């Protein structure tokens, strides 16, 4: 007997890896995706909202509510990552202009209204981009903090360091003030830092297995990955690139494939040198209270088998 599907809002800055997270959620009966909220990050908001809608089209889900949110961080100038994701943010496949409509409501209002209207403790939020929308929602409606079931986010780094600076991972670096407010909100957080996502590599064998599925979606995903991974292959000399964002949705479906520990996590917002660094007390030396379950490892083969199997269920 399957458990009740988990209600989920994905907050995202697509992004090829964001796309796979969204598609995994859409293809999985364990997930009831209530809506997709978009934020400026990998590319400007005008592109991330279009990309989210293109991904829904690809999955044959023009019914999925997609919302546009913050077009810049709380305080800082937007930093983007076209060098990784391409000019459109979803380079690789040639996807047509989106049919899935953009909702009129602001993403932050959708988050607030959904958390207030759904039963308390039932809705998960999976931020896989900068945390600006989440911080804005908590500022506008502090009452929702106690009603959110959990936040399952991709961002930060522990022993792995950073990927946009030596100390900071991109999602946190873009809006460290937002990250600091989210990590201080008292909401249960599961954190997927670079330490685990860099073990989820899109090797040629894994990408070929996805393509071999032969569906429109699987072929488009293979084309996304082959574009997305070139940056990390050049940078790290690796076979493939890290498939960051789907670690969040996969953990919701198969937490047994992941391992980690409860830690204190603080965000550096003052230092010029280490702004956006996630200071993760993995060895429990600070005495500061635990505010996140930090994931450090995964069953990478199981992860890609899950993604490949689930993508095969889409058109
Ligand atoms: O650092 C990796 C993260 O930044 C991923 O979420 C990727 O999509 C980019 O947003
Ligand atoms: Ca992302």
mmCIF file of C-alpha atoms and ligand atoms in Angstrom:
data_model
loop_
_atom_site.group_PDB
_atom_site.id
_atom_site.type_symbol
_atom_site.label_atom_id
_atom_site.label_comp_id
_atom_site.label_asym_id
_atom_site.label_seq_id
_atom_site.Cartn_x
_atom_site.Cartn_y
_atom_site.Cartn_z
ATOM 1 C CA UNK A 1 0.000 0.000 0.000
ATOM 2 C CA UNK A 2 1.671 3.232 -1.117
ATOM 3 C CA UNK A 3 1.982 6.035 1.402
ATOM 4 C CA UNK A 4 0.066 9.271 0.799
ATOM 5 C CA UNK A 5 1.908 11.301 -1.872
ATOM 6 C CA UNK A 6 4.109 14.015 -0.378
ATOM 7 C CA UNK A 7 2.880 17.536 -1.135
ATOM 8 C CA UNK A 8 5.725 19.556 -2.652
ATOM 9 C CA UNK A 9 6.568 23.014 -3.980
ATOM 10 C CA UNK A 10 9.785 23.191 -6.013
ATOM 11 C CA UNK A 11 11.479 26.609 -5.991
ATOM 12 C CA UNK A 12 13.893 26.707 -8.870
ATOM 13 C CA UNK A 13 16.186 28.556 -11.296
ATOM 14 C CA UNK A 14 16.264 26.156 -14.299
ATOM 15 C CA UNK A 15 19.022 25.128 -15.072
ATOM 16 C CA UNK A 16 19.464 21.684 -16.642
ATOM 17 C CA UNK A 17 19.848 19.964 -13.265
ATOM 18 C CA UNK A 18 16.770 21.797 -11.973
ATOM 19 C CA UNK A 19 14.928 20.368 -14.991
ATOM 20 C CA UNK A 20 15.741 16.812 -13.963
ATOM 21 C CA UNK A 21 14.543 17.519 -10.415
ATOM 22 C CA UNK A 22 11.224 18.838 -11.754
ATOM 23 C CA UNK A 23 10.829 15.913 -14.183
ATOM 24 C CA UNK A 24 11.610 13.387 -11.437
ATOM 25 C CA UNK A 25 8.903 14.932 -9.264
ATOM 26 C CA UNK A 26 6.390 14.919 -12.130
ATOM 27 C CA UNK A 27 7.145 11.261 -12.909
ATOM 28 C CA UNK A 28 6.931 9.982 -9.330
ATOM 29 C CA UNK A 29 3.669 8.869 -7.681
ATOM 30 C CA UNK A 30 5.253 9.479 -4.279
ATOM 31 C CA UNK A 31 5.172 13.222 -5.017
ATOM 32 C CA UNK A 32 2.177 15.544 -5.341
ATOM 33 C CA UNK A 33 3.767 18.593 -6.972
ATOM 34 C CA UNK A 34 1.515 21.520 -6.067
ATOM 35 C CA UNK A 35 3.387 24.141 -8.066
ATOM 36 C CA UNK A 36 6.713 25.392 -9.345
ATOM 37 C CA UNK A 37 8.010 28.770 -8.203
ATOM 38 C CA UNK A 38 10.856 30.369 -10.102
ATOM 39 C CA UNK A 39 13.646 32.667 -9.000
ATOM 40 C CA UNK A 40 16.553 34.499 -10.618
ATOM 41 C CA UNK A 41 19.758 32.492 -10.362
ATOM 42 C CA UNK A 42 21.427 30.481 -13.087
ATOM 43 C CA UNK A 43 19.933 32.983 -15.532
ATOM 44 C CA UNK A 44 17.624 35.986 -15.037
ATOM 45 C CA UNK A 45 14.018 35.410 -13.925
ATOM 46 C CA UNK A 46 12.656 36.161 -17.402
ATOM 47 C CA UNK A 47 14.442 32.997 -18.538
ATOM 48 C CA UNK A 48 14.030 30.767 -15.484
ATOM 49 C CA UNK A 49 10.235 31.142 -15.599
ATOM 50 C CA UNK A 50 10.199 30.313 -19.325
ATOM 51 C CA UNK A 51 12.475 27.322 -18.731
ATOM 52 C CA UNK A 52 10.215 25.959 -15.992
ATOM 53 C CA UNK A 53 7.254 26.180 -18.364
ATOM 54 C CA UNK A 54 9.240 24.464 -21.170
ATOM 55 C CA UNK A 55 10.028 21.614 -18.768
ATOM 56 C CA UNK A 56 6.325 21.202 -17.947
ATOM 57 C CA UNK A 57 5.561 21.124 -21.691
ATOM 58 C CA UNK A 58 8.236 18.443 -22.171
ATOM 59 C CA UNK A 59 6.562 16.323 -19.482
ATOM 60 C CA UNK A 60 3.124 16.874 -21.003
ATOM 61 C CA UNK A 61 2.034 18.780 -17.901
ATOM 62 C CA UNK A 62 0.727 22.110 -19.194
ATOM 63 C CA UNK A 63 -1.634 22.001 -16.190
ATOM 64 C CA UNK A 64 1.216 22.517 -13.696
ATOM 65 C CA UNK A 65 1.016 25.951 -12.016
ATOM 66 C CA UNK A 66 4.245 27.905 -12.611
ATOM 67 C CA UNK A 67 4.910 31.206 -10.861
ATOM 68 C CA UNK A 68 7.540 33.915 -11.239
ATOM 69 C CA UNK A 69 9.179 35.175 -8.061
ATOM 70 C CA UNK A 70 12.152 37.316 -7.142
ATOM 71 C CA UNK A 71 14.159 38.771 -9.997
ATOM 72 C CA UNK A 72 17.085 39.664 -7.720
ATOM 73 C CA UNK A 73 18.534 38.757 -4.334
ATOM 74 C CA UNK A 74 17.336 40.431 -1.110
ATOM 75 C CA UNK A 75 20.185 42.931 -0.989
ATOM 76 C CA UNK A 76 22.856 42.107 -3.526
ATOM 77 C CA UNK A 77 23.278 42.412 -7.274
ATOM 78 C CA UNK A 78 22.263 39.253 -9.156
ATOM 79 C CA UNK A 79 25.066 36.896 -10.129
ATOM 80 C CA UNK A 80 24.194 34.402 -12.879
ATOM 81 C CA UNK A 81 25.835 31.257 -14.305
ATOM 82 C CA UNK A 82 25.471 31.306 -18.074
ATOM 83 C CA UNK A 83 29.019 29.919 -18.210
ATOM 84 C CA UNK A 84 27.601 26.669 -16.833
ATOM 85 C CA UNK A 85 24.028 26.541 -18.147
ATOM 86 C CA UNK A 86 24.337 28.460 -21.417
ATOM 87 C CA UNK A 87 22.718 31.718 -22.544
ATOM 88 C CA UNK A 88 19.154 30.375 -22.158
ATOM 89 C CA UNK A 89 19.885 28.504 -18.937
ATOM 90 C CA UNK A 90 18.568 25.343 -20.575
ATOM 91 C CA UNK A 91 21.018 24.930 -23.450
ATOM 92 C CA UNK A 92 21.308 21.469 -24.992
ATOM 93 C CA UNK A 93 17.951 20.481 -26.522
ATOM 94 C CA UNK A 94 16.104 22.823 -28.861
ATOM 95 C CA UNK A 95 12.827 23.239 -26.967
ATOM 96 C CA UNK A 96 9.905 25.236 -28.437
ATOM 97 C CA UNK A 97 8.469 28.359 -26.796
ATOM 98 C CA UNK A 98 6.388 27.301 -23.784
ATOM 99 C CA UNK A 99 2.645 26.559 -23.860
ATOM 100 C CA UNK A 100 2.293 26.044 -20.108
ATOM 101 C CA UNK A 101 0.974 29.394 -18.855
ATOM 102 C CA UNK A 102 2.697 31.600 -16.301
ATOM 103 C CA UNK A 103 0.371 32.220 -13.361
ATOM 104 C CA UNK A 104 -0.467 35.827 -12.471
ATOM 105 C CA UNK A 105 0.165 35.385 -8.764
ATOM 106 C CA UNK A 106 3.656 36.162 -7.473
ATOM 107 C CA UNK A 107 5.580 33.058 -6.413
ATOM 108 C CA UNK A 108 5.916 34.324 -2.848
ATOM 109 C CA UNK A 109 2.147 34.741 -2.538
ATOM 110 C CA UNK A 110 1.605 31.231 -3.916
ATOM 111 C CA UNK A 111 3.989 29.818 -1.318
ATOM 112 C CA UNK A 112 2.271 31.712 1.520
ATOM 113 C CA UNK A 113 -1.279 30.911 0.410
ATOM 114 C CA UNK A 114 -0.485 27.244 -0.188
ATOM 115 C CA UNK A 115 1.188 26.773 3.191
ATOM 116 C CA UNK A 116 -1.715 28.526 4.922
ATOM 117 C CA UNK A 117 -4.416 26.567 3.069
ATOM 118 C CA UNK A 118 -2.897 23.089 3.174
ATOM 119 C CA UNK A 119 -2.952 21.196 6.502
ATOM 120 C CA UNK A 120 -0.073 22.229 8.766
ATOM 121 C CA UNK A 121 3.007 20.069 8.485
ATOM 122 C CA UNK A 122 2.049 18.527 5.141
ATOM 123 C CA UNK A 123 3.874 20.634 2.528
ATOM 124 C CA UNK A 124 7.567 20.287 1.711
ATOM 125 C CA UNK A 125 9.427 23.053 -0.092
ATOM 126 C CA UNK A 126 12.413 22.042 -2.227
ATOM 127 C CA UNK A 127 14.500 25.112 -3.081
ATOM 128 C CA UNK A 128 17.081 24.243 -5.734
ATOM 129 C CA UNK A 129 18.213 27.786 -6.532
ATOM 130 C CA UNK A 130 18.952 30.894 -4.478
ATOM 131 C CA UNK A 131 16.708 31.081 -1.393
ATOM 132 C CA UNK A 132 15.312 34.551 -2.108
ATOM 133 C CA UNK A 133 11.652 33.508 -2.568
ATOM 134 C CA UNK A 134 11.679 31.449 0.623
ATOM 135 C CA UNK A 135 13.151 34.282 2.682
ATOM 136 C CA UNK A 136 10.650 36.768 1.230
ATOM 137 C CA UNK A 137 7.756 34.430 2.067
ATOM 138 C CA UNK A 138 8.979 34.056 5.655
ATOM 139 C CA UNK A 139 9.396 37.835 6.000
ATOM 140 C CA UNK A 140 5.905 38.523 4.601
ATOM 141 C CA UNK A 141 4.209 35.703 6.551
ATOM 142 C CA UNK A 142 6.216 34.577 9.584
ATOM 143 C CA UNK A 143 3.296 32.348 10.602
ATOM 144 C CA UNK A 144 4.075 29.880 7.797
ATOM 145 C CA UNK A 145 7.387 28.801 9.348
ATOM 146 C CA UNK A 146 5.651 26.486 11.821
ATOM 147 C CA UNK A 147 3.333 25.110 9.114
ATOM 148 C CA UNK A 148 6.016 24.051 6.589
ATOM 149 C CA UNK A 149 6.731 20.339 6.945
ATOM 150 C CA UNK A 150 10.364 20.591 5.854
ATOM 151 C CA UNK A 151 12.739 22.310 3.463
ATOM 152 C CA UNK A 152 14.793 19.936 1.287
ATOM 153 C CA UNK A 153 17.347 22.162 -0.414
ATOM 154 C CA UNK A 154 20.360 21.913 -2.678
ATOM 155 C CA UNK A 155 23.143 24.272 -1.721
ATOM 156 C CA UNK A 156 26.283 24.881 0.247
ATOM 157 C CA UNK A 157 29.405 22.874 0.723
ATOM 158 C CA UNK A 158 31.302 21.309 3.610
ATOM 159 C CA UNK A 159 34.628 19.615 2.879
ATOM 160 C CA UNK A 160 33.993 20.164 -0.841
ATOM 161 C CA UNK A 161 34.341 23.957 -0.522
ATOM 162 C CA UNK A 162 32.686 26.122 -3.147
ATOM 163 C CA UNK A 163 31.996 26.148 -6.877
ATOM 164 C CA UNK A 164 31.491 29.848 -7.614
ATOM 165 C CA UNK A 165 34.202 31.013 -5.191
ATOM 166 C CA UNK A 166 36.719 28.879 -3.317
ATOM 167 C CA UNK A 167 34.428 29.068 -0.269
ATOM 168 C CA UNK A 168 30.864 29.372 -1.583
ATOM 169 C CA UNK A 169 28.427 27.253 -3.573
ATOM 170 C CA UNK A 170 26.363 29.156 -6.167
ATOM 171 C CA UNK A 171 22.835 28.999 -4.660
ATOM 172 C CA UNK A 172 24.033 30.314 -1.311
ATOM 173 C CA UNK A 173 26.517 32.790 -2.814
ATOM 174 C CA UNK A 174 23.844 34.509 -4.940
ATOM 175 C CA UNK A 175 21.769 35.368 -1.861
ATOM 176 C CA UNK A 176 23.589 34.659 1.422
ATOM 177 C CA UNK A 177 21.238 36.908 3.412
ATOM 178 C CA UNK A 178 18.273 34.840 2.242
ATOM 179 C CA UNK A 179 20.065 31.619 3.123
ATOM 180 C CA UNK A 180 20.933 32.929 6.586
ATOM 181 C CA UNK A 181 17.278 33.816 7.253
ATOM 182 C CA UNK A 182 16.025 30.416 6.048
ATOM 183 C CA UNK A 183 18.561 28.473 8.129
ATOM 184 C CA UNK A 184 17.592 30.540 11.191
ATOM 185 C CA UNK A 185 13.827 30.056 10.763
ATOM 186 C CA UNK A 186 13.555 26.872 12.840
ATOM 187 C CA UNK A 187 12.103 24.867 9.941
ATOM 188 C CA UNK A 188 13.360 21.253 9.568
ATOM 189 C CA UNK A 189 15.951 21.376 6.780
ATOM 190 C CA UNK A 190 17.576 18.610 4.782
ATOM 191 C CA UNK A 191 20.606 20.016 2.979
ATOM 192 C CA UNK A 192 22.221 18.580 -0.159
ATOM 193 C CA UNK A 193 25.654 20.269 -0.346
ATOM 194 C CA UNK A 194 28.313 19.804 -3.004
ATOM 195 C CA UNK A 195 29.761 17.030 -0.857
ATOM 196 C CA UNK A 196 26.938 14.724 -1.926
ATOM 197 C CA UNK A 197 26.072 16.197 -5.321
ATOM 198 C CA UNK A 198 29.652 15.846 -6.534
ATOM 199 C CA UNK A 199 29.207 12.095 -6.028
ATOM 200 C CA UNK A 200 26.192 12.086 -8.403
ATOM 201 C CA UNK A 201 28.123 12.337 -11.650
ATOM 202 C CA UNK A 202 26.458 12.176 -15.078
ATOM 203 C CA UNK A 203 28.970 9.737 -16.515
ATOM 204 C CA UNK A 204 28.712 8.739 -20.180
ATOM 205 C CA UNK A 205 27.330 5.330 -19.177
ATOM 206 C CA UNK A 206 24.590 6.927 -17.071
ATOM 207 C CA UNK A 207 23.692 9.528 -19.696
ATOM 208 C CA UNK A 208 23.603 6.831 -22.401
ATOM 209 C CA UNK A 209 21.243 4.764 -20.229
ATOM 210 C CA UNK A 210 18.910 7.760 -19.962
ATOM 211 C CA UNK A 211 19.043 8.372 -23.739
ATOM 212 C CA UNK A 212 18.458 4.679 -24.463
ATOM 213 C CA UNK A 213 15.002 5.056 -22.930
ATOM 214 C CA UNK A 214 14.185 6.666 -26.267
ATOM 215 C CA UNK A 215 11.365 8.960 -25.158
ATOM 216 C CA UNK A 216 11.153 12.640 -26.081
ATOM 217 C CA UNK A 217 11.848 13.606 -22.491
ATOM 218 C CA UNK A 218 14.755 11.204 -21.973
ATOM 219 C CA UNK A 219 16.471 12.320 -25.172
ATOM 220 C CA UNK A 220 16.029 15.990 -24.227
ATOM 221 C CA UNK A 221 17.453 15.288 -20.761
ATOM 222 C CA UNK A 222 20.481 13.525 -22.266
ATOM 223 C CA UNK A 223 21.048 16.593 -24.454
ATOM 224 C CA UNK A 224 20.734 18.852 -21.393
ATOM 225 C CA UNK A 225 23.254 16.795 -19.440
ATOM 226 C CA UNK A 226 25.749 16.672 -22.300
ATOM 227 C CA UNK A 227 25.680 20.454 -22.446
ATOM 228 C CA UNK A 228 25.632 21.017 -18.665
ATOM 229 C CA UNK A 229 28.469 18.613 -17.853
ATOM 230 C CA UNK A 230 31.052 20.125 -20.197
ATOM 231 C CA UNK A 231 31.828 22.915 -17.680
ATOM 232 C CA UNK A 232 32.623 20.519 -14.823
ATOM 233 C CA UNK A 233 34.470 18.109 -17.115
ATOM 234 C CA UNK A 234 36.817 20.945 -18.159
ATOM 235 C CA UNK A 235 37.121 22.244 -14.580
ATOM 236 C CA UNK A 236 37.577 18.966 -12.706
ATOM 237 C CA UNK A 237 38.687 16.629 -15.506
ATOM 238 C CA UNK A 238 35.755 14.441 -14.551
ATOM 239 C CA UNK A 239 33.608 11.978 -16.521
ATOM 240 C CA UNK A 240 30.385 13.943 -16.511
ATOM 241 C CA UNK A 241 29.124 16.646 -14.197
ATOM 242 C CA UNK A 242 27.390 16.681 -10.804
ATOM 243 C CA UNK A 243 23.628 16.270 -11.006
ATOM 244 C CA UNK A 244 22.917 18.566 -8.068
ATOM 245 C CA UNK A 245 19.231 19.394 -7.821
ATOM 246 C CA UNK A 246 17.510 16.012 -8.280
ATOM 247 C CA UNK A 247 19.192 14.837 -5.050
ATOM 248 C CA UNK A 248 16.440 16.728 -3.204
ATOM 249 C CA UNK A 249 13.469 14.991 -4.843
ATOM 250 C CA UNK A 250 15.259 11.631 -4.881
ATOM 251 C CA UNK A 251 15.806 11.917 -1.110
ATOM 252 C CA UNK A 252 12.070 12.453 -0.627
ATOM 253 C CA UNK A 253 11.368 9.292 -2.633
ATOM 254 C CA UNK A 254 14.223 7.084 -1.387
ATOM 255 C CA UNK A 255 15.866 8.555 1.724
ATOM 256 C CA UNK A 256 17.560 5.189 2.245
ATOM 257 C CA UNK A 257 19.822 5.975 -0.711
ATOM 258 C CA UNK A 258 21.368 8.902 1.199
ATOM 259 C CA UNK A 259 23.323 9.315 4.431
ATOM 260 C CA UNK A 260 24.222 12.292 6.595
ATOM 261 C CA UNK A 261 24.049 13.780 10.050
ATOM 262 C CA UNK A 262 22.354 16.585 11.956
ATOM 263 C CA UNK A 263 24.628 19.600 12.167
ATOM 264 C CA UNK A 264 24.700 23.283 12.900
ATOM 265 C CA UNK A 265 24.930 25.299 9.681
ATOM 266 C CA UNK A 266 25.678 29.012 9.639
ATOM 267 C CA UNK A 267 26.013 31.258 6.593
ATOM 268 C CA UNK A 268 28.811 33.816 6.156
ATOM 269 C CA UNK A 269 27.341 37.145 5.039
ATOM 270 C CA UNK A 270 29.977 39.665 6.195
ATOM 271 C CA UNK A 271 33.381 38.566 4.926
ATOM 272 C CA UNK A 272 34.506 39.755 1.498
ATOM 273 C CA UNK A 273 36.632 36.630 1.121
ATOM 274 C CA UNK A 274 34.155 33.950 2.219
ATOM 275 C CA UNK A 275 30.711 35.470 1.615
ATOM 276 C CA UNK A 276 28.165 32.687 1.019
ATOM 277 C CA UNK A 277 30.220 30.034 2.756
ATOM 278 C CA UNK A 278 28.136 27.457 4.633
ATOM 279 C CA UNK A 279 29.942 26.819 7.906
ATOM 280 C CA UNK A 280 28.843 23.250 8.601
ATOM 281 C CA UNK A 281 29.773 21.878 12.033
ATOM 282 C CA UNK A 282 30.148 18.297 10.776
ATOM 283 C CA UNK A 283 32.386 17.314 13.722
ATOM 284 C CA UNK A 284 30.034 18.909 16.307
ATOM 285 C CA UNK A 285 32.690 21.165 17.843
ATOM 286 C CA UNK A 286 30.787 24.462 18.092
ATOM 287 C CA UNK A 287 28.054 23.493 20.529
ATOM 288 C CA UNK A 288 25.674 25.486 18.330
ATOM 289 C CA UNK A 289 22.194 23.965 17.901
ATOM 290 C CA UNK A 290 21.533 21.585 15.017
ATOM 291 C CA UNK A 291 19.443 23.285 12.306
ATOM 292 C CA UNK A 292 19.917 20.954 9.340
ATOM 293 C CA UNK A 293 20.293 17.322 8.380
ATOM 294 C CA UNK A 294 23.380 17.540 6.147
ATOM 295 C CA UNK A 295 23.705 14.806 3.528
ATOM 296 C CA UNK A 296 27.236 13.665 2.736
ATOM 297 C CA UNK A 297 26.830 10.533 0.626
ATOM 298 C CA UNK A 298 24.476 8.647 -1.677
ATOM 299 C CA UNK A 299 24.082 5.415 -3.624
ATOM 300 C CA UNK A 300 24.927 7.023 -6.975
ATOM 301 C CA UNK A 301 24.032 3.988 -9.091
ATOM 302 C CA UNK A 302 20.697 3.678 -7.298
ATOM 303 C CA UNK A 303 20.109 7.407 -7.787
ATOM 304 C CA UNK A 304 20.615 7.230 -11.557
ATOM 305 C CA UNK A 305 18.600 4.013 -11.847
ATOM 306 C CA UNK A 306 15.701 5.794 -10.112
ATOM 307 C CA UNK A 307 15.975 8.820 -12.421
ATOM 308 C CA UNK A 308 16.232 6.670 -15.547
ATOM 309 C CA UNK A 309 13.257 4.513 -14.567
ATOM 310 C CA UNK A 310 11.087 7.484 -13.665
ATOM 311 C CA UNK A 311 11.963 9.547 -16.754
ATOM 312 C CA UNK A 312 10.801 6.557 -18.825
ATOM 313 C CA UNK A 313 7.285 7.194 -17.507
ATOM 314 C CA UNK A 314 7.170 10.623 -19.182
ATOM 315 C CA UNK A 315 6.331 11.254 -22.871
HETATM 316 O O1 LIG B 1 25.799 24.975 -7.286
HETATM 317 C C1 LIG B 1 24.839 24.188 -7.941
HETATM 318 C C2 LIG B 1 23.514 24.846 -7.927
HETATM 319 O O2 LIG B 1 23.589 26.085 -8.606
HETATM 320 C C3 LIG B 1 22.432 24.042 -8.681
HETATM 321 O O3 LIG B 1 21.180 24.307 -8.102
HETATM 322 C C4 LIG B 1 22.500 24.616 -10.063
HETATM 323 O O4 LIG B 1 21.258 24.501 -10.763
HETATM 324 C C5 LIG B 1 22.775 26.058 -9.763
HETATM 325 O O5 LIG B 1 21.523 26.689 -9.473
HETATM 326 CA CA1 LIG B 2 19.366 25.150 -9.515
#
